[in-house]
Coordinates of N, CA, C and O in Angstrom, one line a residue:
M1 N -11.2 4.8 -16.6 CA -10.9 4.1 -15.3 C -11.7 4.8 -14.2 O -11.9 6.0 -14.2
H2 N -12.1 4.0 -13.3 CA -12.8 4.5 -12.1 C -12.3 3.7 -10.9 O -11.8 2.6 -11.0
I3 N -12.4 4.4 -9.7 CA -12.0 3.8 -8.5 C -13.2 3.4 -7.7 O -14.2 4.1 -7.6
A4 N -13.2 2.2 -7.1 CA -14.3 1.7 -6.3 C -13.7 0.8 -5.2 O -12.6 0.3 -5.2
H5 N -14.5 0.5 -4.2 CA -14.1 -0.3 -3.1 C -14.1 -1.8 -3.6 O -15.0 -2.2 -4.4
C6 N -13.2 -2.5 -3.0 CA -13.1 -4.0 -3.4 C -13.6 -4.8 -2.2 O -13.6 -4.4 -1.0
T7 N -14.1 -6.0 -2.5 CA -14.6 -6.9 -1.5 C -13.9 -8.2 -1.7 O -13.4 -8.6 -2.8
Y8 N -13.9 -9.0 -0.6 CA -13.3 -10.3 -0.7 C -14.0 -11.2 -1.7 O -13.4 -11.8 -2.6
E9 N -15.3 -11.2 -1.6 CA -16.1 -12.0 -2.5 C -15.9 -11.8 -4.0 O -15.9 -12.7 -4.8
T10 N -15.8 -10.5 -4.3 CA -15.7 -10.2 -5.7 C -14.3 -10.0 -6.3 O -14.0 -10.3 -7.4
H11 N -13.3 -9.6 -5.4 CA -12.0 -9.2 -5.9 C -10.8 -9.9 -5.4 O -9.7 -9.7 -5.8
A12 N -11.0 -10.8 -4.4 CA -9.9 -11.5 -3.7 C -9.0 -12.2 -4.7 O -7.8 -12.2 -4.6
D13 N -9.6 -13.0 -5.7 CA -8.8 -13.8 -6.6 C -7.9 -12.9 -7.5 O -6.8 -13.3 -7.7
T14 N -8.5 -11.8 -7.9 CA -7.6 -10.9 -8.8 C -6.6 -10.2 -8.0 O -5.4 -10.1 -8.4
I15 N -6.9 -9.8 -6.8 CA -5.9 -9.1 -5.9 C -4.8 -10.2 -5.6 O -3.6 -9.8 -5.6
L16 N -5.2 -11.4 -5.3 CA -4.2 -12.5 -5.0 C -3.3 -12.7 -6.2 O -2.1 -12.8 -6.0
A17 N -3.8 -12.6 -7.4 CA -3.0 -12.8 -8.6 C -2.0 -11.6 -8.8 O -0.8 -11.9 -9.1
I18 N -2.5 -10.4 -8.5 CA -1.6 -9.3 -8.5 C -0.5 -9.4 -7.5 O 0.7 -9.1 -7.8
F19 N -0.8 -9.7 -6.3 CA 0.1 -10.0 -5.2 C 1.2 -11.0 -5.6 O 2.4 -10.8 -5.5
N20 N 0.7 -12.1 -6.1 CA 1.6 -13.2 -6.4 C 2.5 -12.9 -7.6 O 3.6 -13.4 -7.7
E21 N 2.0 -12.2 -8.6 CA 2.9 -11.7 -9.7 C 4.0 -10.9 -9.1 O 5.2 -11.0 -9.5
A22 N 3.7 -10.0 -8.2 CA 4.7 -9.1 -7.6 C 5.7 -9.9 -6.8 O 6.9 -9.6 -6.8
I23 N 5.2 -10.9 -6.1 CA 6.1 -11.8 -5.3 C 7.1 -12.5 -6.2 O 8.3 -12.5 -6.0
A24 N 6.6 -13.1 -7.3 CA 7.4 -13.9 -8.2 C 8.4 -13.1 -9.0 O 9.5 -13.6 -9.4
H25 N 8.0 -11.8 -9.4 CA 8.8 -11.1 -10.4 C 9.4 -9.8 -9.9 O 10.0 -9.1 -10.7
S26 N 9.2 -9.4 -8.7 CA 9.7 -8.1 -8.2 C 10.1 -8.1 -6.8 O 9.9 -9.1 -6.1
T27 N 10.6 -7.0 -6.3 CA 10.9 -6.8 -4.9 C 9.9 -5.8 -4.3 O 10.2 -5.3 -3.2
A28 N 8.8 -5.7 -4.9 CA 7.7 -4.9 -4.3 C 7.2 -5.5 -3.0 O 6.8 -4.8 -2.1
L29 N 7.3 -6.8 -2.9 CA 6.9 -7.5 -1.7 C 8.1 -8.4 -1.3 O 8.7 -9.1 -2.1
Y30 N 8.5 -8.3 0.0 CA 9.6 -9.1 0.5 C 9.1 -10.4 0.9 O 9.2 -10.8 2.1
E31 N 8.5 -11.1 0.0 CA 7.9 -12.5 0.2 C 8.6 -13.4 -0.7 O 9.0 -13.0 -1.8
Y32 N 8.7 -14.7 -0.4 CA 9.3 -15.7 -1.2 C 8.2 -16.6 -1.9 O 8.3 -16.9 -3.1
A33 N 7.2 -17.0 -1.1 CA 6.2 -17.9 -1.6 C 4.9 -17.2 -2.0 O 4.6 -16.2 -1.4
P34 N 4.2 -17.8 -2.9 CA 2.9 -17.2 -3.3 C 2.0 -17.2 -2.1 O 2.0 -18.1 -1.2
L35 N 1.1 -16.2 -2.1 CA 0.1 -16.2 -1.0 C -1.1 -17.1 -1.5 O -1.2 -17.5 -2.6
N36 N -2.0 -17.3 -0.5 CA -3.1 -18.2 -0.9 C -4.4 -17.6 -0.4 O -4.5 -16.5 0.1
T37 N -5.5 -18.3 -0.7 CA -6.8 -17.7 -0.4 C -7.1 -17.6 1.1 O -7.8 -16.6 1.5
A38 N -6.5 -18.4 1.9 CA -6.6 -18.2 3.4 C -6.0 -16.9 3.8 O -6.5 -16.2 4.6
Y39 N -4.8 -16.6 3.2 CA -4.2 -15.3 3.5 C -5.1 -14.2 3.1 O -5.2 -13.2 3.8
M40 N -5.7 -14.3 1.9 CA -6.5 -13.2 1.4 C -7.7 -13.0 2.3 O -8.2 -11.9 2.6
R41 N -8.3 -14.1 2.8 CA -9.4 -14.0 3.7 C -9.0 -13.2 5.0 O -9.7 -12.3 5.4
S42 N -7.9 -13.6 5.6 CA -7.4 -12.9 6.7 C -7.1 -11.4 6.4 O -7.3 -10.5 7.3
W43 N -6.5 -11.2 5.3 CA -6.1 -9.8 4.9 C -7.3 -8.9 4.8 O -7.4 -7.9 5.4
F44 N -8.3 -9.4 4.1 CA -9.6 -8.6 4.0 C -10.3 -8.5 5.3 O -10.8 -7.4 5.6
D45 N -10.3 -9.5 6.1 CA -10.9 -9.4 7.5 C -10.2 -8.4 8.3 O -10.9 -7.6 9.0
S46 N -8.9 -8.3 8.2 CA -8.2 -7.3 9.0 C -8.5 -5.9 8.5 O -8.6 -4.9 9.3
K47 N -8.7 -5.7 7.2 CA -9.0 -4.4 6.7 C -10.4 -4.0 7.1 O -10.6 -2.8 7.5
V48 N -11.3 -4.9 7.0 CA -12.7 -4.6 7.5 C -12.7 -4.2 9.0 O -13.3 -3.2 9.4
A49 N -12.1 -5.1 9.8 CA -12.1 -4.8 11.2 C -11.4 -3.5 11.6 O -11.9 -2.8 12.5
G50 N -10.4 -3.1 10.9 CA -9.7 -1.8 11.2 C -10.3 -0.6 10.5 O -9.8 0.5 10.6
L51 N -11.4 -0.8 9.7 CA -12.0 0.2 8.9 C -11.0 0.8 7.9 O -11.1 2.0 7.6
Y52 N -10.1 0.0 7.3 CA -9.2 0.4 6.3 C -9.7 0.1 5.0 O -10.2 -1.0 4.7
P53 N -9.6 1.1 4.1 CA -10.2 0.9 2.7 C -9.3 -0.1 1.9 O -8.1 -0.1 2.1
V54 N -10.0 -0.8 1.1 CA -9.4 -1.6 0.0 C -10.0 -1.1 -1.3 O -11.2 -1.3 -1.5
I55 N -9.3 -0.4 -2.1 CA -9.8 0.2 -3.3 C -9.2 -0.3 -4.5 O -8.0 -0.8 -4.5
G56 N -9.9 -0.3 -5.6 CA -9.4 -0.8 -6.9 C -9.6 0.2 -8.0 O -10.5 1.0 -7.9
A57 N -8.7 0.1 -8.9 CA -8.9 0.9 -10.2 C -9.4 0.0 -11.2 O -8.8 -1.1 -11.4
F58 N -10.5 0.3 -11.8 CA -11.2 -0.6 -12.8 C -11.2 0.1 -14.2 O -11.5 1.3 -14.3
S59 N -11.1 -0.8 -15.2 CA -11.2 -0.3 -16.6 C -12.7 -0.1 -16.9 O -13.6 -0.5 -16.1
A60 N -13.0 0.4 -18.0 CA -14.3 0.7 -18.4 C -15.1 -0.6 -18.5 O -16.4 -0.6 -18.4
T61 N -14.5 -1.7 -18.7 CA -15.1 -3.0 -18.8 C -15.2 -3.8 -17.5 O -15.7 -4.9 -17.4
G62 N -14.7 -3.1 -16.4 CA -14.8 -3.7 -15.1 C -13.6 -4.5 -14.7 O -13.6 -5.2 -13.6
T63 N -12.5 -4.6 -15.5 CA -11.3 -5.3 -15.1 C -10.6 -4.6 -14.0 O -10.3 -3.4 -14.1
L64 N -10.2 -5.3 -13.0 CA -9.4 -4.7 -11.9 C -7.9 -4.5 -12.4 O -7.2 -5.5 -12.7
L65 N -7.5 -3.2 -12.5 CA -6.2 -2.9 -13.0 C -5.1 -2.8 -11.9 O -3.9 -2.8 -12.1
G66 N -5.6 -2.6 -10.6 CA -4.7 -2.4 -9.5 C -5.5 -2.2 -8.3 O -6.7 -1.9 -8.3
F67 N -4.9 -2.2 -7.1 CA -5.6 -2.0 -5.9 C -4.6 -1.3 -4.9 O -3.4 -1.3 -5.1
A68 N -5.2 -0.8 -3.8 CA -4.5 -0.1 -2.8 C -5.2 -0.2 -1.5 O -6.4 -0.3 -1.4
S69 N -4.4 -0.1 -0.4 CA -5.0 -0.1 0.9 C -4.0 0.5 1.9 O -2.9 0.8 1.5
Y70 N -4.4 0.6 3.1 CA -3.5 0.9 4.2 C -3.9 0.2 5.5 O -5.0 -0.4 5.5
G71 N -3.0 0.3 6.4 CA -3.2 -0.3 7.7 C -2.3 0.3 8.7 O -1.6 1.3 8.4
P72 N -2.3 -0.2 9.9 CA -1.5 0.4 10.9 C 0.0 0.4 10.6 O 0.5 -0.6 10.0
F73 N 0.7 1.4 10.9 CA 2.2 1.4 10.8 C 2.8 0.6 11.9 O 3.7 -0.2 11.6
R74 N 2.4 0.8 13.1 CA 2.8 0.0 14.2 C 1.6 -0.1 15.1 O 0.7 0.7 15.0
T75 N 1.6 -1.1 16.0 CA 0.4 -1.3 16.8 C 0.4 -0.6 18.1 O -0.6 -0.6 18.8
R76 N 1.4 0.0 18.5 CA 1.4 0.8 19.8 C 0.4 2.0 19.7 O 0.3 2.6 18.6
P77 N -0.2 2.3 20.8 CA -1.3 3.3 20.8 C -0.9 4.7 20.2 O -1.6 5.3 19.5
A78 N 0.3 5.1 20.5 CA 0.8 6.4 20.1 C 0.9 6.5 18.6 O 1.0 7.6 18.0
F79 N 1.0 5.4 17.9 CA 1.0 5.4 16.4 C -0.3 5.5 15.7 O -0.4 5.3 14.5
K80 N -1.4 5.7 16.5 CA -2.7 5.6 15.9 C -3.0 6.5 14.8 O -4.0 6.3 14.0
Y81 N -2.3 7.6 14.6 CA -2.5 8.5 13.5 C -1.6 8.3 12.3 O -1.6 9.0 11.4
S82 N -0.8 7.2 12.4 CA 0.1 6.8 11.3 C -0.3 5.6 10.6 O -0.7 4.6 11.3
I83 N -0.3 5.6 9.3 CA -0.6 4.4 8.5 C 0.4 4.1 7.5 O 1.1 4.9 7.0
E84 N 0.6 2.8 7.2 CA 1.4 2.3 6.1 C 0.5 1.9 5.0 O -0.4 1.1 5.2
H85 N 0.8 2.4 3.8 CA 0.0 2.1 2.7 C 0.7 1.2 1.6 O 1.9 1.1 1.6
S86 N -0.1 0.6 0.7 CA 0.4 -0.1 -0.4 C -0.4 0.1 -1.6 O -1.6 0.3 -1.5
V87 N 0.3 0.2 -2.7 CA -0.3 0.3 -4.1 C 0.3 -0.7 -5.0 O 1.5 -0.8 -5.1
Y88 N -0.6 -1.5 -5.6 CA -0.1 -2.6 -6.5 C -0.9 -2.5 -7.8 O -2.1 -2.3 -7.8
V89 N -0.2 -2.5 -8.9 CA -0.8 -2.4 -10.2 C -0.5 -3.6 -11.1 O 0.6 -4.1 -11.1
E90 N -1.5 -4.1 -11.7 CA -1.4 -5.3 -12.6 C -0.3 -5.0 -13.6 O -0.3 -3.9 -14.2
K91 N 0.5 -6.0 -14.0 CA 1.7 -5.7 -14.8 C 1.4 -5.1 -16.1 O 2.1 -4.2 -16.6
T92 N 0.3 -5.4 -16.8 CA 0.0 -4.8 -18.1 C -0.6 -3.4 -18.0 O -0.7 -2.7 -19.0
A93 N -0.9 -3.0 -16.8 CA -1.5 -1.7 -16.6 C -0.5 -0.6 -16.0 O -0.9 0.5 -15.8
R94 N 0.7 -1.1 -15.8 CA 1.7 -0.2 -15.2 C 2.1 1.0 -16.2 O 2.1 0.8 -17.4
G95 N 2.3 2.1 -15.6 CA 2.7 3.3 -16.4 C 1.6 4.0 -17.1 O 1.8 4.8 -18.0
K96 N 0.3 3.7 -16.7 CA -0.8 4.2 -17.3 C -1.7 5.1 -16.4 O -2.9 5.3 -16.7
G97 N -1.1 5.5 -15.3 CA -1.8 6.4 -14.3 C -2.7 5.6 -13.3 O -3.3 6.3 -12.5
V98 N -2.6 4.3 -13.3 CA -3.4 3.5 -12.3 C -2.9 3.8 -10.9 O -3.7 4.1 -10.0
G99 N -1.6 3.7 -10.7 CA -1.0 3.9 -9.4 C -1.3 5.3 -8.9 O -1.6 5.5 -7.7
R100 N -1.2 6.3 -9.8 CA -1.5 7.7 -9.4 C -2.9 7.8 -8.9 O -3.2 8.5 -7.9
A101 N -3.9 7.3 -9.6 CA -5.3 7.4 -9.3 C -5.6 6.7 -7.9 O -6.3 7.2 -7.1
L102 N -4.9 5.6 -7.7 CA -5.1 4.9 -6.4 C -4.5 5.6 -5.2 O -5.2 5.8 -4.2
L103 N -3.3 6.1 -5.4 CA -2.7 6.8 -4.3 C -3.4 8.1 -4.0 O -3.6 8.5 -2.8
E104 N -3.9 8.8 -5.0 CA -4.6 10.0 -4.8 C -5.9 9.8 -4.0 O -6.2 10.5 -3.0
Q105 N -6.6 8.7 -4.2 CA -7.8 8.3 -3.5 C -7.4 7.9 -2.1 O -8.1 8.2 -1.1
L106 N -6.3 7.2 -1.9 CA -5.9 6.8 -0.6 C -5.7 8.0 0.3 O -6.0 8.0 1.5
I107 N -5.0 9.0 -0.2 CA -4.8 10.2 0.5 C -6.1 10.9 1.0 O -6.2 11.3 2.1
V108 N -7.1 10.9 0.1 CA -8.4 11.4 0.4 C -9.0 10.6 1.6 O -9.4 11.2 2.6
Y109 N -8.9 9.3 1.5 CA -9.5 8.5 2.6 C -8.7 8.7 3.9 O -9.3 8.8 5.0
A110 N -7.4 8.8 3.8 CA -6.6 9.0 5.1 C -7.0 10.3 5.7 O -7.1 10.4 7.0
R111 N -7.2 11.4 5.0 CA -7.6 12.6 5.5 C -9.0 12.5 6.2 O -9.3 13.0 7.3
E112 N -9.9 11.9 5.4 CA -11.3 11.7 5.9 C -11.3 10.9 7.2 O -12.1 11.2 8.1
Q113 N -10.4 9.9 7.4 CA -10.3 9.1 8.6 C -9.4 9.7 9.6 O -9.2 9.1 10.7
Q114 N -9.0 11.0 9.4 CA -8.2 11.8 10.4 C -6.9 11.2 10.7 O -6.4 11.3 11.8
Y115 N -6.2 10.6 9.7 CA -4.8 10.2 9.9 C -3.9 11.4 9.7 O -4.3 12.3 9.0
H116 N -2.7 11.3 10.3 CA -1.8 12.4 10.2 C -0.6 12.1 9.3 O 0.0 12.9 8.6
L117 N -0.2 10.8 9.2 CA 1.0 10.4 8.5 C 0.8 9.2 7.7 O 0.4 8.2 8.2
M118 N 1.1 9.3 6.4 CA 1.1 8.2 5.5 C 2.5 7.8 5.3 O 3.4 8.6 4.9
I119 N 2.8 6.5 5.4 CA 4.2 6.0 5.3 C 4.2 4.9 4.2 O 3.4 3.9 4.2
G120 N 5.1 5.1 3.2 CA 5.4 4.1 2.2 C 6.7 3.5 2.4 O 7.7 4.2 2.5
C121 N 6.7 2.2 2.6 CA 8.0 1.4 2.7 C 8.2 0.8 1.3 O 7.5 -0.2 0.9
I122 N 9.2 1.3 0.7 CA 9.5 1.0 -0.8 C 10.8 0.4 -1.0 O 11.8 1.0 -0.5
D123 N 11.0 -0.6 -1.7 CA 12.3 -1.1 -2.1 C 13.0 0.0 -2.8 O 12.5 0.7 -3.7
A124 N 14.3 0.3 -2.3 CA 15.0 1.4 -2.8 C 15.3 1.4 -4.3 O 15.6 2.5 -4.9
D125 N 15.2 0.2 -4.9 CA 15.4 0.2 -6.4 C 14.1 0.4 -7.2 O 14.1 0.4 -8.4
N126 N 13.0 0.5 -6.5 CA 11.7 0.7 -7.2 C 11.5 2.2 -7.5 O 10.8 2.9 -6.9
T127 N 12.2 2.6 -8.6 CA 12.2 4.0 -8.9 C 10.8 4.5 -9.4 O 10.5 5.7 -9.2
A128 N 10.0 3.6 -10.0 CA 8.7 4.0 -10.4 C 7.8 4.4 -9.2 O 7.1 5.4 -9.2
S129 N 7.8 3.6 -8.1 CA 7.1 3.8 -6.9 C 7.6 5.1 -6.2 O 6.8 5.9 -5.7
I130 N 8.9 5.2 -6.1 CA 9.5 6.4 -5.5 C 9.0 7.6 -6.2 O 8.6 8.6 -5.6
A131 N 9.1 7.6 -7.6 CA 8.7 8.8 -8.3 C 7.2 9.1 -8.1 O 6.8 10.3 -8.0
L132 N 6.4 8.1 -8.1 CA 5.0 8.3 -7.9 C 4.7 9.0 -6.5 O 4.0 9.9 -6.4
H133 N 5.4 8.5 -5.5 CA 5.2 9.1 -4.2 C 5.7 10.5 -4.1 O 5.1 11.4 -3.5
Q134 N 6.8 10.8 -4.7 CA 7.4 12.1 -4.7 C 6.4 13.1 -5.4 O 6.3 14.2 -5.0
R135 N 5.7 12.6 -6.5 CA 4.7 13.5 -7.2 C 3.6 14.0 -6.2 O 3.0 15.0 -6.4
F136 N 3.3 13.2 -5.2 CA 2.3 13.6 -4.2 C 2.9 14.2 -3.0 O 2.1 14.5 -2.0
G137 N 4.1 14.6 -3.0 CA 4.7 15.3 -1.9 C 5.3 14.4 -0.8 O 5.8 14.9 0.2
F138 N 5.4 13.1 -1.0 CA 6.1 12.2 -0.1 C 7.6 12.5 -0.2 O 8.1 12.8 -1.2
F139 N 8.2 12.5 1.0 CA 9.7 12.7 1.0 C 10.4 11.6 1.7 O 9.8 10.9 2.6
H140 N 11.6 11.4 1.3 CA 12.4 10.3 1.9 C 12.8 10.6 3.3 O 13.3 11.7 3.6
T141 N 12.6 9.7 4.2 CA 12.9 9.9 5.6 C 14.0 9.0 6.1 O 14.4 9.1 7.2
G142 N 14.4 8.0 5.3 CA 15.5 7.1 5.7 C 15.4 5.8 4.9 O 14.4 5.5 4.3
T143 N 16.6 5.1 4.9 CA 16.7 3.8 4.3 C 17.3 2.9 5.2 O 18.3 3.2 5.8
I144 N 16.8 1.7 5.3 CA 17.4 0.6 6.1 C 18.1 -0.2 5.1 O 17.5 -0.9 4.2
K145 N 19.4 -0.2 5.2 CA 20.3 -0.9 4.2 C 20.2 -2.4 4.5 O 20.2 -2.9 5.7
Q146 N 20.2 -3.2 3.5 CA 20.2 -4.7 3.5 C 19.1 -5.2 4.5 O 19.3 -6.1 5.2
A147 N 17.9 -4.6 4.4 CA 16.8 -5.0 5.2 C 16.2 -6.4 4.8 O 15.6 -7.0 5.6
G148 N 16.3 -6.7 3.6 CA 15.8 -7.9 3.1 C 16.8 -8.6 2.1 O 17.7 -8.0 1.7
F149 N 16.5 -9.9 1.8 CA 17.3 -10.7 0.9 C 16.4 -11.5 0.0 O 15.5 -12.2 0.5
K150 N 16.4 -11.2 -1.3 CA 15.6 -11.8 -2.3 C 16.3 -11.8 -3.6 O 17.0 -10.9 -3.9
F151 N 16.0 -12.9 -4.4 CA 16.6 -13.0 -5.7 C 18.2 -13.0 -5.6 O 18.9 -12.4 -6.5
G152 N 18.7 -13.5 -4.5 CA 20.2 -13.7 -4.4 C 20.9 -12.4 -4.1 O 22.1 -12.3 -4.2
R153 N 20.2 -11.4 -3.6 CA 20.8 -10.1 -3.3 C 20.2 -9.4 -2.1 O 19.0 -9.6 -1.8
W154 N 20.9 -8.5 -1.5 CA 20.4 -7.7 -0.4 C 19.6 -6.6 -0.9 O 19.9 -6.0 -2.0
L155 N 18.5 -6.3 -0.2 CA 17.6 -5.2 -0.6 C 17.5 -4.1 0.5 O 17.5 -4.4 1.7
D156 N 17.5 -2.9 0.0 CA 17.4 -1.7 0.9 C 16.0 -1.3 0.9 O 15.3 -1.2 -0.2
L157 N 15.5 -0.9 2.1 CA 14.1 -0.5 2.2 C 14.1 1.0 2.6 O 14.6 1.4 3.6
A158 N 13.4 1.7 1.7 CA 13.4 3.2 1.8 C 12.0 3.6 2.4 O 11.0 3.0 2.0
F159 N 12.0 4.5 3.2 CA 10.8 5.1 3.9 C 10.5 6.4 3.3 O 11.3 7.3 3.3
Y160 N 9.2 6.6 2.9 CA 8.7 7.9 2.4 C 7.5 8.2 3.2 O 6.6 7.4 3.4
Q161 N 7.4 9.5 3.5 CA 6.2 9.9 4.3 C 5.5 11.1 3.7 O 6.2 12.0 3.0
L162 N 4.2 11.2 4.0 CA 3.4 12.4 3.6 C 2.7 12.8 4.9 O 2.0 12.0 5.5
T163 N 3.0 14.0 5.4 CA 2.3 14.5 6.6 C 1.0 15.2 6.1 O 1.1 16.1 5.3
L164 N -0.1 14.8 6.7 CA -1.4 15.4 6.4 C -1.8 16.4 7.4 O -1.2 16.5 8.5
D165 N -2.7 17.3 7.0 CA -3.2 18.3 7.9 C -4.2 17.9 8.9 O -5.0 18.7 9.5
T166 N -4.4 16.6 9.1 CA -5.3 16.0 10.0 C -4.5 15.2 11.0 O -3.4 14.9 10.8
P167 N -5.1 14.9 12.1 CA -6.5 15.2 12.6 C -6.6 16.6 13.1 O -5.6 17.3 13.4
V168 N -7.8 17.1 13.1 CA -8.1 18.4 13.5 C -7.7 18.6 15.0 O -7.1 19.6 15.3
Q169 N -8.1 17.7 15.8 CA -7.8 17.7 17.2 C -7.3 16.4 17.7 O -8.0 15.6 18.2
P170 N -6.0 16.1 17.6 CA -5.4 14.8 18.0 C -5.5 14.7 19.6 O -5.4 15.8 20.3
V171 N -5.7 13.5 20.0 CA -5.8 13.3 21.5 C -4.9 12.1 21.9 O -4.7 11.2 21.1
D172 N -4.4 12.1 23.1 CA -3.8 10.9 23.6 C -4.8 9.8 23.9 O -6.0 10.2 24.1
G173 N -4.4 8.6 24.0 CA -5.3 7.6 24.5 C -6.1 7.0 23.4 O -6.1 7.3 22.3

């Protein structure tokens, strides 16, 4: 397995399929309806515009096994050093270290880009994602009870954070 950057032209269809599988069969995304190619175009455009990485984990044969990215946590200026990240793994590749490899590389990029706080917003029942984040030192900072409703039940949204040793010299403005 190797990690590389993803592009809209080459990887959007596979990323879309991974997103839509998660929407249909899990609470990893609090969405009801499948996403479409227009959404993917906008999603990739926002990542490029914000200089946010979109990375993929690839098999030896080049199959995309999962992807990860981050973006702004909130849009207010004082949040400029905080990012919210996501890691998604194709269903047949789960439990094989793909998520670990992707999250590890996201942390590297976040440090390189001088972010200070990585935030994971995780469905409280997603024990695999919680365990993955805890392995990297993320800790639970709170849960919003009944934040979402999907599959006929209320969903609790847990927040996990990792505080980085960057930026070297944070500034206002």
